[in-house]
CSV table of C-alpha atoms and ligand atoms in Angstrom, one decimal:
chain,number,residue,atom,x,y,z
A,1,MET,CA,-5.1,99.9,64.7
A,2,LYS,CA,-6.3,101.2,68.0
A,3,LEU,CA,-3.0,103.0,68.6
A,4,GLU,CA,-3.0,104.5,65.1
A,5,LEU,CA,-6.4,105.9,65.6
A,6,GLU,CA,-5.6,107.2,69.0
A,7,LEU,CA,-2.5,109.0,67.6
A,8,LEU,CA,-4.5,110.6,64.8
A,9,ARG,CA,-7.2,111.6,67.2
A,10,THR,CA,-4.6,113.2,69.4
A,11,ALA,CA,-3.2,115.1,66.4
A,12,ASP,CA,-6.7,116.3,65.6
A,13,ASP,CA,-7.3,117.4,69.2
A,14,ARG,CA,-4.1,119.3,69.1
A,15,ALA,CA,-4.9,120.8,65.7
A,16,ALA,CA,-8.3,121.9,67.1
A,17,ALA,CA,-6.7,123.5,70.1
A,18,TYR,CA,-4.3,125.3,67.8
A,19,LEU,CA,-7.1,126.6,65.6
A,20,SER,CA,-9.2,127.7,68.6
A,21,GLN,CA,-6.4,130.2,69.5
A,22,VAL,CA,-6.4,131.7,66.0
A,23,GLY,CA,-7.3,135.4,66.4
A,24,LYS,CA,-5.7,135.4,69.9
A,25,ARG,CA,-2.2,134.0,69.4
A,26,ARG,CA,0.7,136.2,68.4
A,27,VAL,CA,0.8,136.6,64.7
A,28,PHE,CA,4.6,136.3,64.6
A,29,PRO,CA,6.2,134.2,67.3
A,30,SER,CA,7.9,135.8,70.3
A,31,SER,CA,11.6,135.7,70.7
A,32,GLU,CA,11.1,133.2,73.6
A,33,SER,CA,9.2,130.8,71.3
A,34,LEU,CA,11.9,131.2,68.7
A,35,ALA,CA,14.6,130.4,71.2
A,36,ASP,CA,12.6,127.3,72.3
A,37,LEU,CA,13.0,125.8,68.9
A,38,VAL,CA,16.4,124.6,70.2
A,39,ALA,CA,14.4,121.7,71.6
A,40,PHE,CA,14.4,120.2,68.1
A,41,GLU,CA,18.2,120.0,67.9
A,42,GLU,CA,18.4,116.3,68.7
A,43,THR,CA,20.7,113.8,67.2
A,44,LEU,CA,19.1,111.3,64.8
A,45,PRO,CA,17.7,108.6,67.1
A,46,GLU,CA,19.2,105.2,67.0
A,47,SER,CA,16.0,103.5,67.9
A,48,GLY,CA,12.4,104.8,67.5
A,49,HIS,CA,10.8,107.2,69.9
A,50,ASP,CA,7.2,107.2,71.0
A,51,PRO,CA,5.1,109.0,68.4
A,52,PHE,CA,2.8,110.5,71.0
A,53,GLU,CA,5.8,112.1,72.6
A,54,GLY,CA,7.0,113.3,69.2
A,55,LEU,CA,3.7,114.9,68.5
A,56,ALA,CA,3.7,116.6,71.9
A,57,LEU,CA,7.1,118.1,71.1
A,58,LEU,CA,5.9,119.2,67.7
A,59,ASP,CA,2.9,120.9,69.2
A,60,GLU,CA,4.3,122.3,72.4
A,61,LYS,CA,7.5,123.7,71.0
A,62,GLY,CA,6.4,124.0,67.3
A,63,SER,CA,2.9,125.5,67.5
A,64,PRO,CA,4.1,128.7,69.4
A,65,ALA,CA,6.8,129.2,66.7
A,66,THR,CA,4.3,129.2,63.8
A,67,VAL,CA,3.5,132.3,61.8
A,68,ALA,CA,-0.2,132.6,62.2
A,69,THR,CA,-1.1,132.8,58.6
A,70,ASN,CA,-4.4,131.2,59.4
A,71,ASP,CA,-5.1,134.3,61.5
A,72,PRO,CA,-7.4,137.1,60.3
A,73,ARG,CA,-4.7,139.7,61.3
A,74,TYR,CA,-2.1,138.3,59.0
A,75,PHE,CA,-1.6,140.6,56.0
A,76,GLY,CA,1.7,139.4,54.7
A,77,PHE,CA,2.6,138.5,51.1
A,78,VAL,CA,-0.6,137.1,49.5
A,79,ILE,CA,-0.8,134.1,51.6
A,80,GLY,CA,-4.5,133.4,52.3
A,81,ALA,CA,-5.7,131.1,55.1
A,82,ALA,CA,-7.1,127.6,54.7
A,83,LEU,CA,-10.8,127.3,54.2
A,84,PRO,CA,-12.3,124.7,56.6
A,85,ALA,CA,-13.8,122.7,53.8
A,86,ALA,CA,-10.5,122.5,51.9
A,87,ALA,CA,-8.6,121.7,55.1
A,88,ALA,CA,-11.1,119.0,56.0
A,89,ALA,CA,-10.8,117.4,52.6
A,90,GLU,CA,-7.0,117.4,52.9
A,91,ARG,CA,-7.4,115.5,56.3
A,92,LEU,CA,-9.5,112.8,54.6
A,93,MET,CA,-7.1,112.6,51.7
A,94,LEU,CA,-4.2,112.0,54.2
A,95,ALA,CA,-6.0,108.9,55.4
A,96,TRP,CA,-6.5,107.7,51.8
A,97,ASP,CA,-2.8,108.3,51.0
A,98,GLN,CA,-3.5,108.2,47.2
A,99,SER,CA,-0.8,108.4,44.6
A,100,ALA,CA,-3.0,110.5,42.3
A,101,SER,CA,-1.0,110.1,39.1
A,102,LEU,CA,-3.6,108.3,37.0
A,103,SER,CA,-7.0,106.7,37.6
A,104,LEU,CA,-5.4,103.3,38.2
A,105,GLY,CA,-3.7,104.9,41.3
A,106,SER,CA,-6.8,106.6,42.5
A,107,PRO,CA,-10.1,106.5,40.6
A,108,VAL,CA,-11.6,109.0,43.1
A,109,ALA,CA,-8.8,111.5,42.6
A,110,ALA,CA,-9.0,111.2,38.8
A,111,LYS,CA,-12.8,111.8,38.9
A,112,VAL,CA,-12.8,114.7,41.4
A,113,GLU,CA,-9.8,116.5,39.9
A,114,LYS,CA,-11.5,116.3,36.5
A,115,VAL,CA,-14.6,118.0,38.0
A,116,ALA,CA,-12.4,120.5,39.7
A,117,ALA,CA,-10.6,121.3,36.4
A,118,ASN,CA,-13.9,122.0,34.7
A,119,TRP,CA,-15.1,124.2,37.6
A,120,ILE,CA,-11.9,126.2,37.5
A,121,LEU,CA,-12.3,126.9,33.8
A,122,GLU,CA,-15.9,127.9,34.5
A,123,ILE,CA,-15.3,130.2,37.5
A,124,LEU,CA,-12.3,131.8,35.9
A,125,ASP,CA,-14.1,131.9,32.5
A,126,LEU,CA,-11.2,130.5,30.5
A,127,PRO,CA,-11.6,128.5,27.3
A,128,ARG,CA,-13.4,125.3,28.3
A,129,GLU,CA,-11.2,123.1,26.1
A,130,SER,CA,-8.1,124.0,28.2
A,131,ALA,CA,-6.2,121.4,30.2
A,132,VAL,CA,-5.8,122.1,33.9
A,133,GLY,CA,-2.8,120.5,35.7
A,134,PHE,CA,-2.9,120.7,39.5
A,135,GLY,CA,0.7,121.3,40.5
A,136,THR,CA,2.6,122.3,43.6
A,137,SER,CA,3.0,126.0,43.1
A,138,ALA,CA,2.6,128.9,40.6
A,139,THR,CA,6.4,128.5,40.1
A,140,ALA,CA,6.1,124.9,39.0
A,141,CYS,CA,3.0,125.6,36.9
A,142,THR,CA,4.7,128.5,35.2
A,143,LEU,CA,7.6,126.3,34.4
A,144,ALA,CA,5.3,123.7,32.9
A,145,CYS,CA,3.5,126.3,30.8
A,146,ILE,CA,6.6,128.0,29.5
A,147,ALA,CA,8.2,124.6,28.7
A,148,THR,CA,5.0,123.9,26.8
A,149,ALA,CA,5.1,127.2,25.0
A,150,ARG,CA,8.7,126.7,23.8
A,151,ARG,CA,8.0,123.1,22.7
A,152,SER,CA,5.0,124.2,20.7
A,153,ILE,CA,6.8,127.1,19.1
A,154,LEU,CA,9.7,124.9,18.1
A,155,GLU,CA,7.2,122.3,16.8
A,156,ARG,CA,5.7,124.9,14.5
A,157,GLN,CA,9.3,125.6,13.3
A,158,SER,CA,9.5,121.8,12.5
A,159,TRP,CA,11.9,121.3,15.4
A,160,ASN,CA,11.4,118.4,17.8
A,161,VAL,CA,12.8,119.6,21.1
A,162,ASP,CA,12.1,116.3,22.8
A,163,GLU,CA,14.4,114.5,20.3
A,164,ASP,CA,16.8,117.1,19.2
A,165,GLY,CA,17.1,119.3,22.3
A,166,LEU,CA,17.9,123.0,22.2
A,167,ILE,CA,21.4,123.1,20.7
A,168,GLY,CA,21.0,124.3,17.1
A,169,ALA,CA,17.3,124.9,17.6
A,170,PRO,CA,15.6,128.1,16.2
A,171,GLU,CA,15.9,130.9,18.7
A,172,VAL,CA,12.9,131.4,20.9
A,173,GLU,CA,12.6,134.9,22.3
A,174,VAL,CA,11.0,135.8,25.7
A,175,VAL,CA,9.4,139.1,26.6
A,176,ILE,CA,8.6,139.9,30.2
A,177,SER,CA,7.7,143.1,32.1
A,178,GLU,CA,10.0,144.9,34.4
A,179,THR,CA,7.8,143.8,37.3
A,180,ALA,CA,7.5,140.2,36.3
A,181,HIS,CA,7.5,138.0,39.4
A,182,ILE,CA,10.8,136.5,40.5
A,183,THR,CA,9.4,133.0,40.0
A,184,VAL,CA,8.7,133.7,36.4
A,185,LYS,CA,12.3,134.6,36.0
A,186,LYS,CA,13.3,131.5,38.0
A,187,ALA,CA,11.2,129.3,35.6
A,188,LEU,CA,12.9,131.0,32.6
A,189,ARG,CA,16.3,130.6,34.2
A,190,ILE,CA,15.8,126.9,34.9
A,191,LEU,CA,14.6,126.4,31.3
A,192,GLY,CA,17.8,127.8,30.0
A,193,PHE,CA,16.6,131.2,28.8
A,194,GLY,CA,19.6,133.4,29.9
A,195,MET,CA,18.3,136.5,31.7
A,196,LYS,CA,20.5,138.7,29.5
A,197,ARG,CA,18.6,137.4,26.5
A,198,VAL,CA,15.2,138.0,27.9
A,199,HIS,CA,13.6,141.2,26.7
A,200,THR,CA,12.4,143.3,29.6
A,201,VAL,CA,9.7,145.9,28.9
A,202,PRO,CA,9.4,148.9,31.1
A,203,VAL,CA,6.2,149.5,33.1
A,204,ASP,CA,4.0,152.6,33.4
A,205,SER,CA,3.5,154.6,36.6
A,206,TYR,CA,1.1,152.0,37.9
A,207,GLY,CA,3.4,149.1,37.3
A,208,ARG,CA,1.7,147.7,34.2
A,209,LEU,CA,3.6,146.6,31.1
A,210,ASP,CA,3.9,149.7,28.9
A,211,ALA,CA,2.3,148.6,25.6
A,212,THR,CA,4.0,151.5,23.7
A,213,SER,CA,7.4,149.9,24.6
A,214,LEU,CA,6.6,146.4,23.4
A,215,PRO,CA,9.3,145.1,21.0
A,216,THR,CA,8.3,143.6,17.7
A,217,LEU,CA,6.8,140.1,18.4
A,218,ASN,CA,6.9,137.2,16.1
A,219,ASP,CA,5.9,133.5,16.0
A,220,ARG,CA,9.0,132.5,18.0
A,221,THR,CA,8.1,134.8,20.9
A,222,ILE,CA,6.9,133.9,24.4
A,223,LEU,CA,5.2,136.9,26.0
A,224,CYS,CA,4.7,136.7,29.7
A,225,LEU,CA,2.0,139.0,31.1
A,226,GLN,CA,0.8,139.5,34.6
A,227,ALA,CA,-2.6,139.5,36.4
A,228,GLY,CA,-1.9,141.0,39.8
A,229,GLU,CA,1.5,142.6,40.3
A,230,VAL,CA,2.8,141.3,43.6
A,231,ASN,CA,3.1,144.8,45.2
A,232,THR,CA,0.3,146.8,43.7
A,233,GLY,CA,-2.1,144.2,42.4
A,234,GLU,CA,-2.1,145.9,39.0
A,235,PHE,CA,-3.0,144.1,35.7
A,236,ASP,CA,-1.2,144.4,32.4
A,237,PRO,CA,-3.4,145.9,29.7
A,238,PHE,CA,-4.4,142.5,28.1
A,239,GLU,CA,-7.0,143.9,25.8
A,240,GLU,CA,-4.4,146.1,24.2
A,241,ILE,CA,-1.5,143.7,24.1
A,242,ILE,CA,-2.8,140.2,23.5
A,243,PRO,CA,-4.3,141.0,20.1
A,244,ILE,CA,-1.0,142.3,18.9
A,245,ALA,CA,0.8,139.2,20.2
A,246,GLN,CA,-1.7,137.0,18.6
A,247,ALA,CA,-1.5,138.7,15.2
A,248,ALA,CA,2.3,138.1,15.4
A,249,GLY,CA,1.8,134.4,16.2
A,250,ALA,CA,3.4,134.8,19.7
A,251,TRP,CA,2.5,132.6,22.7
A,252,VAL,CA,1.0,134.6,25.6
A,253,HIS,CA,1.4,133.2,29.1
A,254,VAL,CA,-0.2,135.0,32.0
A,255,ASP,CA,1.0,134.8,35.6
A,256,GLY,CA,-2.1,135.2,37.6
A,257,ALA,CA,-1.0,133.6,40.9
A,258,PHE,CA,-3.6,135.5,42.8
A,259,GLY,CA,-4.9,138.2,40.4
A,260,LEU,CA,-6.7,135.7,38.1
A,261,TRP,CA,-9.3,135.3,40.9
A,262,ALA,CA,-10.5,138.8,40.1
A,263,ARG,CA,-12.2,137.1,37.2
A,264,ALA,CA,-14.5,135.4,39.7
A,265,SER,CA,-15.7,138.7,41.0
A,266,ASN,CA,-17.2,142.1,40.1
A,267,ARG,CA,-13.6,143.1,39.3
A,268,SER,CA,-13.4,140.9,36.3
A,269,HIS,CA,-13.1,143.9,34.0
A,270,LEU,CA,-9.5,144.2,35.2
A,271,THR,CA,-8.8,140.9,33.4
A,272,GLU,CA,-10.7,141.7,30.2
A,273,GLY,CA,-8.9,140.1,27.2
A,274,ILE,CA,-7.0,137.6,29.3
A,275,GLN,CA,-9.1,134.8,28.0
A,276,HIS,CA,-7.3,135.1,24.6
A,277,ALA,CA,-4.0,134.1,26.0
A,278,ASP,CA,-2.5,130.6,25.4
A,279,SER,CA,-1.7,129.6,29.0
A,280,TRP,CA,-2.3,130.8,32.5
A,281,THR,CA,-1.0,130.1,36.0
A,282,THR,CA,-2.9,130.5,39.2
A,283,ASP,CA,-2.6,129.4,42.8
A,284,GLY,CA,-5.1,127.6,45.0
A,285,HIS,CA,-3.1,128.3,48.1
A,286,LYS,CA,-3.3,132.1,47.8
A,287,TRP,CA,-6.6,133.7,47.1
A,288,LEU,CA,-8.7,130.5,46.9
A,289,ASN,CA,-7.5,129.7,50.5
A,290,THR,CA,-6.7,126.1,50.0
A,291,PRO,CA,-4.0,124.6,52.1
A,292,TYR,CA,-0.4,124.4,50.7
A,293,ASP,CA,0.7,123.4,48.2
A,294,CYS,CA,-1.8,123.9,45.4
A,295,ALA,CA,-1.6,125.6,42.1
A,296,MET,CA,-2.9,125.3,38.5
A,297,ALA,CA,-1.3,125.2,35.1
A,298,ILE,CA,-3.9,126.0,32.5
A,299,CYS,CA,-3.3,125.6,28.8
A,300,ARG,CA,-5.7,126.3,26.0
A,301,ASN,CA,-4.2,123.6,23.8
A,302,ALA,CA,-4.7,120.6,26.0
A,303,ASN,CA,-2.6,118.3,23.9
A,304,ALA,CA,0.3,120.8,24.0
A,305,LEU,CA,0.5,120.6,27.8
A,306,ALA,CA,-0.1,116.9,27.8
A,307,GLY,CA,2.7,116.5,25.2
A,308,ALA,CA,5.2,118.5,27.1
A,309,MET,CA,4.5,117.0,30.5
A,310,ASN,CA,4.0,113.4,29.3
A,311,SER,CA,5.5,110.8,31.6
A,312,ASP,CA,4.0,107.6,30.1
A,313,ALA,CA,6.2,104.5,30.7
A,314,VAL,CA,5.5,100.9,29.6
A,315,TYR,CA,4.4,100.2,33.1
A,316,SER,CA,2.4,103.4,33.5
A,317,THR,CA,0.4,104.7,30.5
A,318,ALA,CA,-2.5,107.0,31.0
A,319,SER,CA,-4.8,109.3,29.0
A,320,PRO,CA,-3.5,112.8,28.0
A,321,ASP,CA,-5.8,114.2,30.7
A,322,ALA,CA,-4.2,112.2,33.6
A,323,GLN,CA,-2.7,114.6,36.1
A,324,LYS,CA,0.8,113.0,35.8
A,325,ASN,CA,0.7,114.1,32.1
A,326,LEU,CA,-0.2,117.7,33.0
A,327,THR,CA,2.2,118.5,35.8
A,328,LEU,CA,5.8,118.2,36.7
A,329,GLU,CA,5.0,115.5,39.3
A,330,PHE,CA,4.7,111.8,38.7
A,331,SER,CA,3.8,110.5,42.2
A,332,ARG,CA,1.6,113.2,43.5
A,333,ARG,CA,-1.2,114.1,46.0
A,334,ALA,CA,-4.5,115.0,44.5
A,335,ARG,CA,-4.1,118.8,44.8
A,336,GLY,CA,-7.3,119.3,42.9
A,337,ILE,CA,-9.4,117.8,45.7
A,338,PRO,CA,-9.0,120.7,48.1
A,339,VAL,CA,-9.8,123.0,45.1
A,340,TRP,CA,-13.0,121.0,44.5
A,341,ALA,CA,-13.9,121.3,48.2
A,342,ALA,CA,-13.2,125.0,48.3
A,343,LEU,CA,-15.3,125.7,45.2
A,344,ARG,CA,-18.1,123.4,46.4
A,345,SER,CA,-18.3,124.9,49.8
A,346,LEU,CA,-18.2,128.5,48.6
A,347,GLY,CA,-20.0,128.3,45.3
A,348,ARG,CA,-19.7,131.0,42.7
A,349,SER,CA,-21.3,133.5,45.0
A,350,GLY,CA,-19.0,132.6,47.9
A,351,VAL,CA,-15.9,133.1,45.9
A,352,ALA,CA,-17.1,136.4,44.5
A,353,GLU,CA,-18.1,137.6,48.0
A,354,MET,CA,-14.6,136.7,49.4
A,355,VAL,CA,-12.7,138.4,46.6
A,356,GLU,CA,-14.9,141.5,46.6
A,357,ARG,CA,-14.8,141.8,50.4
A,358,HIS,CA,-10.9,141.6,50.3
A,359,CYS,CA,-10.8,144.3,47.7
A,360,ALA,CA,-13.2,146.5,49.6
A,361,LEU,CA,-11.2,146.1,52.8
A,362,ALA,CA,-8.0,147.0,50.9
A,363,GLU,CA,-9.7,150.3,49.9
A,364,ARG,CA,-10.8,150.8,53.5
A,365,ILE,CA,-7.3,150.3,54.8
A,366,ALA,CA,-5.8,152.6,52.2
A,367,ALA,CA,-8.3,155.3,53.2
A,368,GLY,CA,-7.6,154.8,56.9
A,369,LEU,CA,-3.9,154.9,56.4
A,370,LYS,CA,-4.1,158.2,54.4
A,371,GLU,CA,-6.2,159.6,57.2
A,372,ALA,CA,-3.5,158.6,59.7
A,373,GLY,CA,-0.9,160.5,57.7
A,374,TYR,CA,0.6,157.6,55.6
A,375,THR,CA,1.2,157.9,51.9
A,376,VAL,CA,-0.5,155.2,49.8
A,377,LEU,CA,1.8,154.5,46.9
A,378,ASN,CA,-0.5,152.5,44.7
A,379,ARG,CA,-4.0,153.0,43.4
A,380,VAL,CA,-5.9,150.2,45.1
A,381,VAL,CA,-7.4,148.2,42.3
A,382,LEU,CA,-7.4,144.8,44.0
A,383,ASN,CA,-6.5,143.5,47.5
A,384,GLN,CA,-3.1,145.1,47.8
A,385,VAL,CA,-2.0,148.3,49.5
A,386,VAL,CA,1.5,149.7,49.3
A,387,ALA,CA,2.2,152.5,51.7
A,388,CYS,CA,5.0,154.4,53.4
A,389,ALA,CA,5.5,156.8,56.3
A,390,SER,CA,7.2,160.2,56.1
A,391,ASN,CA,10.7,158.8,55.2
A,392,ASP,CA,12.5,155.5,54.7
A,393,ASP,CA,13.8,155.2,58.3
A,394,GLU,CA,10.4,156.0,59.7
A,395,THR,CA,8.8,153.4,57.4
A,396,LYS,CA,11.3,150.7,58.5
A,397,ARG,CA,10.8,151.6,62.1
A,398,ILE,CA,7.0,151.2,61.9
A,399,VAL,CA,7.1,147.9,60.0
A,400,LYS,CA,9.5,146.5,62.6
A,401,ALA,CA,7.3,147.7,65.5
A,402,ALA,CA,4.2,146.3,63.8
A,403,GLN,CA,5.8,142.9,63.2
A,404,GLU,CA,7.2,142.8,66.8
A,405,SER,CA,3.8,143.7,68.3
A,406,GLY,CA,2.5,140.2,67.6
A,407,GLU,CA,-0.8,141.9,66.8
A,408,THR,CA,-0.4,141.7,63.0
A,409,TRP,CA,2.1,140.9,60.4
A,410,PHE,CA,2.8,142.4,57.0
A,411,GLY,CA,6.0,142.8,55.1
A,412,ALA,CA,8.4,145.5,53.9
A,413,THR,CA,9.1,146.2,50.2
A,414,VAL,CA,10.7,148.7,48.0
A,415,TRP,CA,8.4,150.5,45.6
A,416,GLN,CA,9.9,152.9,43.0
A,417,GLY,CA,13.0,153.3,45.1
A,418,LYS,CA,11.2,154.1,48.3
A,419,ALA,CA,11.0,151.9,51.5
A,420,ALA,CA,7.4,150.8,51.8
A,421,PHE,CA,5.2,148.2,53.3
A,422,ARG,CA,2.6,145.9,51.6
A,423,ILE,CA,-0.6,144.9,53.0
A,424,SER,CA,-2.4,142.1,51.4
A,425,VAL,CA,-6.0,141.1,52.3
A,426,SER,CA,-6.4,137.5,51.3
A,427,SER,CA,-7.7,135.5,54.3
A,428,TRP,CA,-11.3,134.2,54.3
A,429,ARG,CA,-11.2,135.1,58.1
A,430,THR,CA,-10.4,138.8,57.6
A,431,THR,CA,-13.4,141.1,58.1
A,432,GLN,CA,-13.9,144.8,58.6
A,433,LEU,CA,-13.2,144.4,62.3
A,434,TYR,CA,-9.6,143.3,61.6
A,435,ALA,CA,-9.1,145.9,58.9
A,436,ASP,CA,-10.0,148.6,61.4
A,437,GLN,CA,-7.8,147.1,64.1
A,438,LEU,CA,-4.9,147.2,61.6
A,439,ILE,CA,-5.6,150.9,60.8
A,440,ALA,CA,-5.8,151.7,64.5
A,441,LEU,CA,-2.5,149.9,65.2
A,442,LEU,CA,-0.7,151.8,62.4
A,443,ARG,CA,-2.2,155.1,63.5
A,444,SER,CA,-0.8,154.5,67.1
A,445,LEU,CA,2.6,153.6,65.7
A,446,GLN,CA,2.6,156.8,63.6
A,447,GLN,CA,1.6,158.9,66.6
A,448,THR,CA,4.4,157.4,68.8
A,449,SER,CA,6.8,158.8,66.3
A,450,GLN,CA,5.2,162.3,66.3
A,451,ILE,CA,5.5,162.5,70.1
A,452,VAL,CA,9.1,161.4,70.1
A,453,PRO,CA,10.6,163.2,67.0
B,1,LIG,C1,3.2,134.1,44.8
B,1,LIG,C2,3.4,134.5,43.3
B,1,LIG,C3,4.0,133.7,42.4
B,1,LIG,C4,4.6,132.4,42.9
B,1,LIG,O1,3.6,131.5,43.4
B,1,LIG,P1,4.1,130.2,44.2
B,1,LIG,O2,2.8,129.4,44.3
B,1,LIG,O3,4.5,130.7,45.5
B,1,LIG,O4,5.1,129.5,43.5
B,1,LIG,C5,4.1,134.1,41.1
B,1,LIG,N1,3.6,135.2,40.7
B,1,LIG,C6,2.9,136.1,41.5
B,1,LIG,C7,2.4,137.4,41.0
B,1,LIG,C8,2.8,135.8,42.9
B,1,LIG,O5,2.2,136.6,43.7
């Protein structure tokens, strides 16, 4: 016991030392740190090694080779950092080591995840009767929602997919937008919807599904919409499209991996009409700033999700709202607990403040970049900025230089055929100071190119 506690304390000390360097360490590791990873290339040990020594190796060679996504200067993807309250709850959960499948496995997890589910429906203002499954990722949760959609549609056609499978089943059509996230396509692919058979609708100049190009929908259609396009942060026109889909009897699923959180802020108008969809996916590990991996599958018809995800066995039966009956996982960690901790520590106003601050900083960065001579390619409606320099080569050079500087990190993308970069503001740590530092860095990189043509 003494050794166990000492080891865990050592890990906590090392973790604290790591976090104390946040804001100071390189945002992307140096080439030396990357080369040092060779230290891990050991053969599988025949006999056990000292765990203190293993922890030291992990910290000394591992910590310098991390990407500092917990750093306020990290603007890549839409990653978010980990809120202290959520990270601390995770730490305690690790000590509990609960298998949070059903309340028999963890009464506390069942209770807290139930509360977290209700809070999620409240803060995102979604139908209160919905089921919330806390899964590993938006990918997994989208898969769960689309499987539920198909099963429900087939059920309405008097086809029992659980018993009779898909061969000979009535055809279910899928409609997505041209800018649907790759993981929505992945979920569709895994579920056996061939990509050639999926109807892809073009987008308007902002990257939103173009309602005028929508095909005729019917009661065997799954329509996938998007809240927060991954480059631009744009929202599909829900108010226009969802009533049409509903009148046709289609199932509407919304991928709101990060964008759904606009609903918890003064930008909620962007999501107007979204509450009329049938299912939604969102992440905890992106904009809510919980640790990985944490996401939510939300389904208006609670029994439909519970039916599709049911994993009751003779030795393990549970109520339809047990998490193992709402997610792909059977044995699972209580991913709803960090969500509960994040929401409890921020409150409604804290979540709104964070989301609104990120959106305001994105506007500030866009203005600063324009002033520095960059072209901003999106209208900044949320926390995303897509920009480019004078030409593709110049854009690529600047992205590389910024990434190698260790002072920041953001990624490259292609937007409407142009090389571009995306800046995402999504860390609770990021404030105006860091936004201004980013603008200054990008200005200096731009100037370097003007001096040396
Ligand atoms: C990140 C993202 C996803 C995938 O989420 P994961 O949790 O990484 O699986 C899906 N859609 C959008 C719009 C995203 O930004």
